[in-house]
Tab-separated table of C-alpha atoms in Angstrom:
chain	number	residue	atom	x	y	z
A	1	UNK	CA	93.754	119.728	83.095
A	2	UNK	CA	94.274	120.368	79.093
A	3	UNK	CA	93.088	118.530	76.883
A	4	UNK	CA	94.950	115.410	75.492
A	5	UNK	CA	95.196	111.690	76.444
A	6	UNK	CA	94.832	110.602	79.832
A	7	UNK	CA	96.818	107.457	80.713
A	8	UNK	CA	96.643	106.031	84.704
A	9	UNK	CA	99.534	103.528	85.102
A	10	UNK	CA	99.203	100.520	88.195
A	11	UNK	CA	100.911	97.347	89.279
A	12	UNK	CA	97.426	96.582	90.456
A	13	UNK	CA	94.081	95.498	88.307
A	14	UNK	CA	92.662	98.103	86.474
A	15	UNK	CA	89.550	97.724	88.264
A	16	UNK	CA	91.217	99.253	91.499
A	17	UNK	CA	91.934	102.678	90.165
A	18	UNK	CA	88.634	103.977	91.202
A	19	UNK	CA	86.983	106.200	93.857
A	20	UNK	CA	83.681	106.564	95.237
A	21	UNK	CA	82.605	109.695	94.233
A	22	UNK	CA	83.412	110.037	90.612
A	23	UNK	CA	83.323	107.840	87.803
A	24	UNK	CA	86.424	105.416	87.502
A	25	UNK	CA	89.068	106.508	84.598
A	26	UNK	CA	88.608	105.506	81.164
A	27	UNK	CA	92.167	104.758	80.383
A	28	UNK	CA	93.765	102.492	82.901
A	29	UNK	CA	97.051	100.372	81.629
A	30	UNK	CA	98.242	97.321	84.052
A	31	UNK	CA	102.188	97.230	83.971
A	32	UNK	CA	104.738	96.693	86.284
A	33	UNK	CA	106.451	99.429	87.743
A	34	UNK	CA	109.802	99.075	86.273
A	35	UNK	CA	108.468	99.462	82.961
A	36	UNK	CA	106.819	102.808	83.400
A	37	UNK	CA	109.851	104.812	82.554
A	38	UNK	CA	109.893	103.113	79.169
A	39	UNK	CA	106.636	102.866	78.255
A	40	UNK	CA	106.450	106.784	79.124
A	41	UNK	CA	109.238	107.640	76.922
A	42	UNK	CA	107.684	105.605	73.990
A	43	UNK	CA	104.287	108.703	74.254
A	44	UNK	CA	107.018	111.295	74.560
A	45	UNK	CA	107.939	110.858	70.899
A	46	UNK	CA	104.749	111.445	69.711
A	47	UNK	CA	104.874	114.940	71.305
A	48	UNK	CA	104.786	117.003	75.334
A	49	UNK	CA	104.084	114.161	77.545
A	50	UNK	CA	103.681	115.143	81.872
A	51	UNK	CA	103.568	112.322	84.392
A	52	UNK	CA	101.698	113.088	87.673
A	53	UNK	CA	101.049	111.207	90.826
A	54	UNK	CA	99.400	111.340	94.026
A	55	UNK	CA	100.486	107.876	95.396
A	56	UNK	CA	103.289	108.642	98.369
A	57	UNK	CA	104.595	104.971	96.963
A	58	UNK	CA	105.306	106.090	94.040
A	59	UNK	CA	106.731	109.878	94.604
A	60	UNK	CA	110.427	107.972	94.417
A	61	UNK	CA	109.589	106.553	90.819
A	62	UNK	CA	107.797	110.158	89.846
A	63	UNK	CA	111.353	111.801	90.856
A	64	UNK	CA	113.415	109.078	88.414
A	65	UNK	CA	110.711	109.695	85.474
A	66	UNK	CA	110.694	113.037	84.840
A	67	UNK	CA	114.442	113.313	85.527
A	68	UNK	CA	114.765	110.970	83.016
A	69	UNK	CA	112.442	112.420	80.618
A	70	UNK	CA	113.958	115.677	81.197
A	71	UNK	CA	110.956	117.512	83.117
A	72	UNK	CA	111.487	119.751	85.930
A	73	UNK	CA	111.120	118.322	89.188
A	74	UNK	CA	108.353	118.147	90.986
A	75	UNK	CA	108.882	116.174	94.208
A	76	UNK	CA	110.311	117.979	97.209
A	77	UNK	CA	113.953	118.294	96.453
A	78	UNK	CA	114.672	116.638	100.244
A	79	UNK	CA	112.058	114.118	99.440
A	80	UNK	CA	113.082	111.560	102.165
A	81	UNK	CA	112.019	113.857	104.831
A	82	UNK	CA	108.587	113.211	103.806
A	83	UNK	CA	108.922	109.597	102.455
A	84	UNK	CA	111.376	108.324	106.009
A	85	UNK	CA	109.699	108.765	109.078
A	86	UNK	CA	112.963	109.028	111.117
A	87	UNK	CA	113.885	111.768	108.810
A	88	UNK	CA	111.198	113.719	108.790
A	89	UNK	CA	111.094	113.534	112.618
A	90	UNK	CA	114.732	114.402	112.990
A	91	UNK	CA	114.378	117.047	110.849
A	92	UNK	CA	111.572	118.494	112.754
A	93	UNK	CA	113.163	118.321	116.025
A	94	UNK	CA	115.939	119.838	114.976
A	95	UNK	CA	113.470	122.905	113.829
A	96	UNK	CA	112.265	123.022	117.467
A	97	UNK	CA	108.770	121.930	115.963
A	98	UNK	CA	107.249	119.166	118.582
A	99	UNK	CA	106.644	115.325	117.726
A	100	UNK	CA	106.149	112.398	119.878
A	101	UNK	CA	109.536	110.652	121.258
A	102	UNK	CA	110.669	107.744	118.806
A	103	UNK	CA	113.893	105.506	118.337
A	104	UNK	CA	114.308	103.500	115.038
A	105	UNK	CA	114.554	100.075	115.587
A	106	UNK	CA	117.130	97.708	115.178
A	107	UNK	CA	116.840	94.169	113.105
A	108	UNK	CA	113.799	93.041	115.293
A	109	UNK	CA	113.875	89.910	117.467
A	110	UNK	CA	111.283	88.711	120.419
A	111	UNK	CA	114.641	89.687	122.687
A	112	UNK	CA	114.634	93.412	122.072
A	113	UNK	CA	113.159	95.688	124.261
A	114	UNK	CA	111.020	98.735	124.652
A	115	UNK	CA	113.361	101.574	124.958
A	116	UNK	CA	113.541	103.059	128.387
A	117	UNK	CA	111.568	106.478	127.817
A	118	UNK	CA	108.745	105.127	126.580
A	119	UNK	CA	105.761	102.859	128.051
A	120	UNK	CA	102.545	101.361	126.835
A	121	UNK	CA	100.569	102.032	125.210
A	122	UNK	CA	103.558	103.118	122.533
A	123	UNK	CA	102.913	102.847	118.622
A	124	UNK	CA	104.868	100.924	116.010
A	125	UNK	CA	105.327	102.100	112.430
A	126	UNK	CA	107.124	101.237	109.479
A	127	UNK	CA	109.948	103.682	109.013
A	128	UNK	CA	108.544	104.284	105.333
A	129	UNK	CA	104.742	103.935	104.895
A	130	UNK	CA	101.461	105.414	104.215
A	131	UNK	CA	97.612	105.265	105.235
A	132	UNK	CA	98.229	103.852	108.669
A	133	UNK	CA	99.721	100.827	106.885
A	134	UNK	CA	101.308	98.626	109.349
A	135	UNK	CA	100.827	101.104	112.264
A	136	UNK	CA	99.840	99.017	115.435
A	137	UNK	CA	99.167	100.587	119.176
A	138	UNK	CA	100.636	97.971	121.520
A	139	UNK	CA	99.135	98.005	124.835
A	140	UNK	CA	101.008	96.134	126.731
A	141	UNK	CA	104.750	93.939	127.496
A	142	UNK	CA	102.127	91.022	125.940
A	143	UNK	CA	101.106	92.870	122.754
A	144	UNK	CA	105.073	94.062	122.088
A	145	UNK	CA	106.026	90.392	122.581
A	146	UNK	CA	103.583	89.250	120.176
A	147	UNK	CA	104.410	92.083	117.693
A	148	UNK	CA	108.080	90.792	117.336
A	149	UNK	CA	107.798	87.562	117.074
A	150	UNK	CA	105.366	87.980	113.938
A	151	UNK	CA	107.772	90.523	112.298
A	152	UNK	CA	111.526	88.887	113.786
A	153	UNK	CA	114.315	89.591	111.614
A	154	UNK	CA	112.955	92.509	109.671
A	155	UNK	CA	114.409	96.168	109.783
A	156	UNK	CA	113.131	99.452	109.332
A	157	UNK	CA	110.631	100.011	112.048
A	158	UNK	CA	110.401	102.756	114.152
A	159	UNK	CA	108.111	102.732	117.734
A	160	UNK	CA	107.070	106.090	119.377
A	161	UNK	CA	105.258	107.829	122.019
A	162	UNK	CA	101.516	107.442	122.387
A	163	UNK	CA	99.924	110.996	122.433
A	164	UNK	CA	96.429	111.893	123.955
A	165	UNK	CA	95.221	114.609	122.224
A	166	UNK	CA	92.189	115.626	119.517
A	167	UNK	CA	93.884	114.404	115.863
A	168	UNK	CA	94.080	117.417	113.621
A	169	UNK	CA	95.229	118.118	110.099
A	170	UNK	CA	96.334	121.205	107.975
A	171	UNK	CA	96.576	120.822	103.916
A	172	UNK	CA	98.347	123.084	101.993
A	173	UNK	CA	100.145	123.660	98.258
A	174	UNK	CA	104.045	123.971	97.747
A	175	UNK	CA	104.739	126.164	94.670
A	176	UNK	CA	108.385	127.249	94.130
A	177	UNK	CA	108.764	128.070	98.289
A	178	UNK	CA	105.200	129.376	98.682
A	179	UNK	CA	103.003	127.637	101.170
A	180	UNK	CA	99.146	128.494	100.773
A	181	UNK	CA	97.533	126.700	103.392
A	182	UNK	CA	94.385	125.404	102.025
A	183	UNK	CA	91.944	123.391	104.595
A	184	UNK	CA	92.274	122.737	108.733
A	185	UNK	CA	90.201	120.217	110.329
A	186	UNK	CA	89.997	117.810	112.940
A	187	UNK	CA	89.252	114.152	113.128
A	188	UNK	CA	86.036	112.312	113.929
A	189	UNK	CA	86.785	108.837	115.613
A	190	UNK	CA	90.793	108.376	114.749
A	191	UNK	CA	92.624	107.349	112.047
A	192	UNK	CA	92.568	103.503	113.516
A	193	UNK	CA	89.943	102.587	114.453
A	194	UNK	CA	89.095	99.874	117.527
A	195	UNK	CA	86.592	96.771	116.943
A	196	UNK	CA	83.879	99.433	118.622
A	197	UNK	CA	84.650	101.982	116.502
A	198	UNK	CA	81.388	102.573	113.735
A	199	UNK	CA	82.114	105.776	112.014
A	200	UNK	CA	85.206	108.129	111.455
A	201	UNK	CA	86.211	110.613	109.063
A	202	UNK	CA	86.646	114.900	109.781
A	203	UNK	CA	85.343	118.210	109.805
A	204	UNK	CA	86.818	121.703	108.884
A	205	UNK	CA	87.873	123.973	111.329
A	206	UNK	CA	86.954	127.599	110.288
A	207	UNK	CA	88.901	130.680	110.347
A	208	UNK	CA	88.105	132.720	113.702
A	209	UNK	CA	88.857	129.449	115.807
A	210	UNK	CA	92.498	129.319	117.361
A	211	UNK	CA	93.139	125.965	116.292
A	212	UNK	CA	92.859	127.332	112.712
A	213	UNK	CA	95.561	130.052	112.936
A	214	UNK	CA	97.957	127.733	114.953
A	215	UNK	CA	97.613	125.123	112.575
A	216	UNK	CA	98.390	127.350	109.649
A	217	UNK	CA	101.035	128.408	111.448
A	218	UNK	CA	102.324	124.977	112.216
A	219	UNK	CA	101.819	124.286	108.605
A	220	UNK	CA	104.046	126.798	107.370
A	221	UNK	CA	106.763	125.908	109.915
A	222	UNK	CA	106.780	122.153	108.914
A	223	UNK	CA	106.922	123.141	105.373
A	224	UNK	CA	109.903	125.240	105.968
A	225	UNK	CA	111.804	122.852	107.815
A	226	UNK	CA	110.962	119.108	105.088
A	227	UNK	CA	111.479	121.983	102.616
A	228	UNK	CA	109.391	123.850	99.998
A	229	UNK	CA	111.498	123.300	96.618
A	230	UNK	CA	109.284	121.775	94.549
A	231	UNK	CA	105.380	122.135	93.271
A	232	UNK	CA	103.320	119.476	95.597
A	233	UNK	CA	100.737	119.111	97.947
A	234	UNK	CA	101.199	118.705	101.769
A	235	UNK	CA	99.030	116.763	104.238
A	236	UNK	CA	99.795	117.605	107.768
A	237	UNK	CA	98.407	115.881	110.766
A	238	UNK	CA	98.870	116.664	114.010
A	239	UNK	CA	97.925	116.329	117.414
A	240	UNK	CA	96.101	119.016	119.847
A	241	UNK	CA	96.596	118.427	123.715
A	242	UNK	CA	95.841	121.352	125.215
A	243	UNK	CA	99.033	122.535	125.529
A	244	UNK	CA	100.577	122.137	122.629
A	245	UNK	CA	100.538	120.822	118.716
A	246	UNK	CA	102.432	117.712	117.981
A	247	UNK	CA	103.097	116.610	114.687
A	248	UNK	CA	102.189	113.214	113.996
A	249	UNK	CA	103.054	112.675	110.017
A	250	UNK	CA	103.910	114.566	107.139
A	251	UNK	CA	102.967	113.536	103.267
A	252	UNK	CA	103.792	115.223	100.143
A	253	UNK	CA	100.727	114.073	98.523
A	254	UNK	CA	96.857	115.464	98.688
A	255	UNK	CA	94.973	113.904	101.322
A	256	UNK	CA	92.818	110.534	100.731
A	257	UNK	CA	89.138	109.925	101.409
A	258	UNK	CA	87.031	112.742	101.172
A	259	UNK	CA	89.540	115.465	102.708
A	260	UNK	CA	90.411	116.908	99.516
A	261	UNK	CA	86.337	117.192	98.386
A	262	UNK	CA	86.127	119.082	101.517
A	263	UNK	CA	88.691	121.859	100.485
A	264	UNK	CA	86.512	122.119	97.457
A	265	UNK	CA	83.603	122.948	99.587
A	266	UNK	CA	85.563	125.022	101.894
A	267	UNK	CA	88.469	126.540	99.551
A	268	UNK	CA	87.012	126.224	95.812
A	269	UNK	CA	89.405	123.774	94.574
A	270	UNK	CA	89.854	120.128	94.840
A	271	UNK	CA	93.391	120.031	96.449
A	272	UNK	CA	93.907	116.579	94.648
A	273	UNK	CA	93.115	118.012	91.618
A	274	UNK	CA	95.010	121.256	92.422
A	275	UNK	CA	98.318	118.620	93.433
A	276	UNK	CA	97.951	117.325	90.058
A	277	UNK	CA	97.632	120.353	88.221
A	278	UNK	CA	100.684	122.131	89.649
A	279	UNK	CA	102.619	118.553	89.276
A	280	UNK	CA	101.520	118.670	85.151
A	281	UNK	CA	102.990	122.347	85.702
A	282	UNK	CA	99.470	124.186	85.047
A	283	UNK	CA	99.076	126.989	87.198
A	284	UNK	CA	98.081	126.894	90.879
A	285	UNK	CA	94.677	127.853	91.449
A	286	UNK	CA	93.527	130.972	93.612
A	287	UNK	CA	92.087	129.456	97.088
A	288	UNK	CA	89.796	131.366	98.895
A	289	UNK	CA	87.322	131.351	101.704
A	290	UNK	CA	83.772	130.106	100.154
A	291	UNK	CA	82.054	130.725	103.353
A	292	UNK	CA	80.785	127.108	103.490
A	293	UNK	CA	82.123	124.126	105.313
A	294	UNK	CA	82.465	120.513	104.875
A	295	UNK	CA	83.032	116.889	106.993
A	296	UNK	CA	83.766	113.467	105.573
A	297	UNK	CA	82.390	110.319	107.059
A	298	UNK	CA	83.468	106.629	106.668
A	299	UNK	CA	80.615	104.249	108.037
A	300	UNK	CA	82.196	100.194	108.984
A	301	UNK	CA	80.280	97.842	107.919
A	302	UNK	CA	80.505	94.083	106.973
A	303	UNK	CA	79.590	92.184	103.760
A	304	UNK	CA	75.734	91.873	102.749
A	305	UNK	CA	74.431	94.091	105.030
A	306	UNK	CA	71.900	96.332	104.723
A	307	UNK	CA	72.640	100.343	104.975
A	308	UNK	CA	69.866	101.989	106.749
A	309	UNK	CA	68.644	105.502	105.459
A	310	UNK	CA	70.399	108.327	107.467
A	311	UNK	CA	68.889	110.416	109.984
A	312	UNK	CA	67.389	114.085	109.343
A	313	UNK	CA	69.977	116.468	108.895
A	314	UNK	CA	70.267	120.114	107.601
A	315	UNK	CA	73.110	119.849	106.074
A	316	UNK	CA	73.652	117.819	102.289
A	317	UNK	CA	74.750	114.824	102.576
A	318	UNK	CA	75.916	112.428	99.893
A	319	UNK	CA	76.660	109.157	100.382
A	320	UNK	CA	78.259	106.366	97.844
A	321	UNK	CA	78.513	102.539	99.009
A	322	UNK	CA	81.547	100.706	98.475
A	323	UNK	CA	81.583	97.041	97.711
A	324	UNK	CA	83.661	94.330	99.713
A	325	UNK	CA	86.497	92.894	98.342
A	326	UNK	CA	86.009	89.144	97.070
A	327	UNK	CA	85.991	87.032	99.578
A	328	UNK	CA	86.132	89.524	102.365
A	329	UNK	CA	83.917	88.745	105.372
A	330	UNK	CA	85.216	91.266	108.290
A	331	UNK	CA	84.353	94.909	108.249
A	332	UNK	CA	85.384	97.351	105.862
A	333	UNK	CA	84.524	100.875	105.041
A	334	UNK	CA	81.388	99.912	103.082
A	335	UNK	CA	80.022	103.581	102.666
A	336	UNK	CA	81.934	106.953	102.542
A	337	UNK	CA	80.427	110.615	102.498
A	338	UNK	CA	80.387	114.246	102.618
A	339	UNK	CA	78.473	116.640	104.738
A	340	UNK	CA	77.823	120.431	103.323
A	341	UNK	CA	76.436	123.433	105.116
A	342	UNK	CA	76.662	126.729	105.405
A	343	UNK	CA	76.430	126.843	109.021
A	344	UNK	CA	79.528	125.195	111.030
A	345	UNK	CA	77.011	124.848	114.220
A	346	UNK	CA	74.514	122.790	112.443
A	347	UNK	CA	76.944	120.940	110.387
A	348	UNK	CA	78.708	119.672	113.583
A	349	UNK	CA	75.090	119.214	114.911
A	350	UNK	CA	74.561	117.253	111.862
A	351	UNK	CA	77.614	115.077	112.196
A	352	UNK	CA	77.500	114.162	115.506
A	353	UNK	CA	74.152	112.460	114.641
A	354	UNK	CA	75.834	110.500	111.959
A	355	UNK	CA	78.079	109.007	114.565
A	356	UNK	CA	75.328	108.147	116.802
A	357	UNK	CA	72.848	106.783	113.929
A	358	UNK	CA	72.650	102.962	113.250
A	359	UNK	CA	73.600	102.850	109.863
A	360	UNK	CA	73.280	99.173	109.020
């Protein structure tokens, strides 16, 4: 970024805007969202001002800003196709691009039923949402029952197919109708994880493989069909069955955890930092192939205990531990970290031994 004064704006404490790998901002103002837009214009007097995000909550508010302030926009110009999840599906079927089947629900009651092309297990998501918030797999007549009586009389829902299949993802950068697709990988344990579940997190798929073509592929597709006006990040995720790719979500954001440290590794450029960047209207930078590959891991653990050292791998790992909330006594993600090495055989090696290691 240029130089000048870096301001991070949040409804939440200050002490939240932080991640685990670098050192927490030094400039972080508390104010409620509807006062952004003022407080914003009162810096634009005093000379250029940008305003960036890479919160998918607050892409809507990013849109009203700058068109307030006069910027250019940044946001995809459709951006409800990757805010609405009935959107964005609808707009991908109607591309011929694959996704699970899905009905939006109506005002939910313990009365309603499961539509009749679908079964259990089926999955439940808010219509507009982000990092698996609210997502549920319900299991069985039991499980749907229970589901709507705890959420009766509210809207916006949407329930889908279940898919069996290896989750993938493909990240890329929007610039002015250009997709440059950036990073392919595959999950490690899923994106929810069950009471047994101990580790999860993803590794990159390198060029060569087919899954890394037809994911780039799929990439550009999607892109063309949410639409590509704009400067922004995408974060595709998909998944493989063995027959075909099926497009799970779309976001017009860089991807969380340590997914966009791994395109650093593997491309030469944070993407998060790249998103940013492009948003502040620097220039994109050039992605290339570094030769060296990269997987994130997110260990579960519970408050107070103990993290064991890891077991002997080739590859680097670094590893940061992440406290527990105040008063939190069920499991969390209490450690996050990234794998590096030049060889994708013994970094796979190396990860699979992660999963199988007792960490605490």
């Amino acid at each position: 970024m240029t130089e000048g004064r870096v301001v991070v704006l949040t409804t939440d404490a200050p002490s939240a805007v932080s991640r685990a790998d670098i050192p927490a901002p030094a400039d972080v103002m508390q104010l409620p969202a509807d006062q952004w837009a003022t407080r914003i214009r009162s810096w634009a007097t005093d000379g250029d001002v940008q305003v960036v995000t890479n919160d998918e909550y607050s892409l809507a508010d990013l849109a009203e800003i700058r068109d307030a302030l006069g910027l250019d926009r940044v946001t995809p110009a459709l951006l409800d196709r990757y805010l609405d999840k009935v959107a964005m599906k609808q707009a991908l079927q109607d591309a011929e691009i694959a996704v699970p089947t899905w009905h939006l629900l109506p005002t939910l009651s313990v009365e309603l039923a499961l539509p009749d092309d679908l079964g259990f297990p089926c999955v439940v998501k808010p219509r507009v949402g982000a990092n698996s918030r609210g997502v549920r797999v319900l299991r069985s007549s039991d499980e749907w029952l229970s589901w709507l009586s705890r959420h009766s009389g509210e809207t916006d829902w949407e329930v889908e197919e279940f898919v069996s299949g290896q989750m993938c993802f493909v990240d890329g950068l929007v610039t002015h109708g250009h997709y440059c697709p950036v990073l392919v990988g595959r999950y490690v344990g899923g994106l929810l994880p069950t009471p047994d579940t101990r580790i999860f997190g993803a590794v990159d798929v390198p060029p060569g493989q087919d899954l890394h073509d037809d994911a780039i592929a799929l990439g550009a597709r999607v892109a063309r069909a949410l639409g590509t006006d704009g400067r922004f990040a995408t974060h595709l995720e998909f998944f493989e069955t063995g027959e075909r790719l099926v497009v799970m979500e779309v976001c017009a954001r860089a991807p969380g955890a340590m997914v966009s440290e791994m395109a650093r590794v593997v491309s030469g450029h944070n993407l998060e930092s790249a998103h940013l960047q492009i948003q502040a209207g620097l220039p994109a930078p050039a992605f290339h192939t570094t030769g060296r590959h990269a997987a994130w891991i997110s260990l579960l653990g519970r408050p107070r205990q103990n993290l064991q050292p890891p077991p002997t791998l080739s590859s680097a790992l670094t590893l940061h531990r992440l406290p527990a909330k105040p008063g939190h006594f069920g499991r969390y993600v209490s450690a996050i970290g990234l794998l590096v090495n030049d060889d994708h055989r013994a970094l796979s090696e190396d990860l699979a031994k992660c999963a199988g290691h007792c960490w605490f």
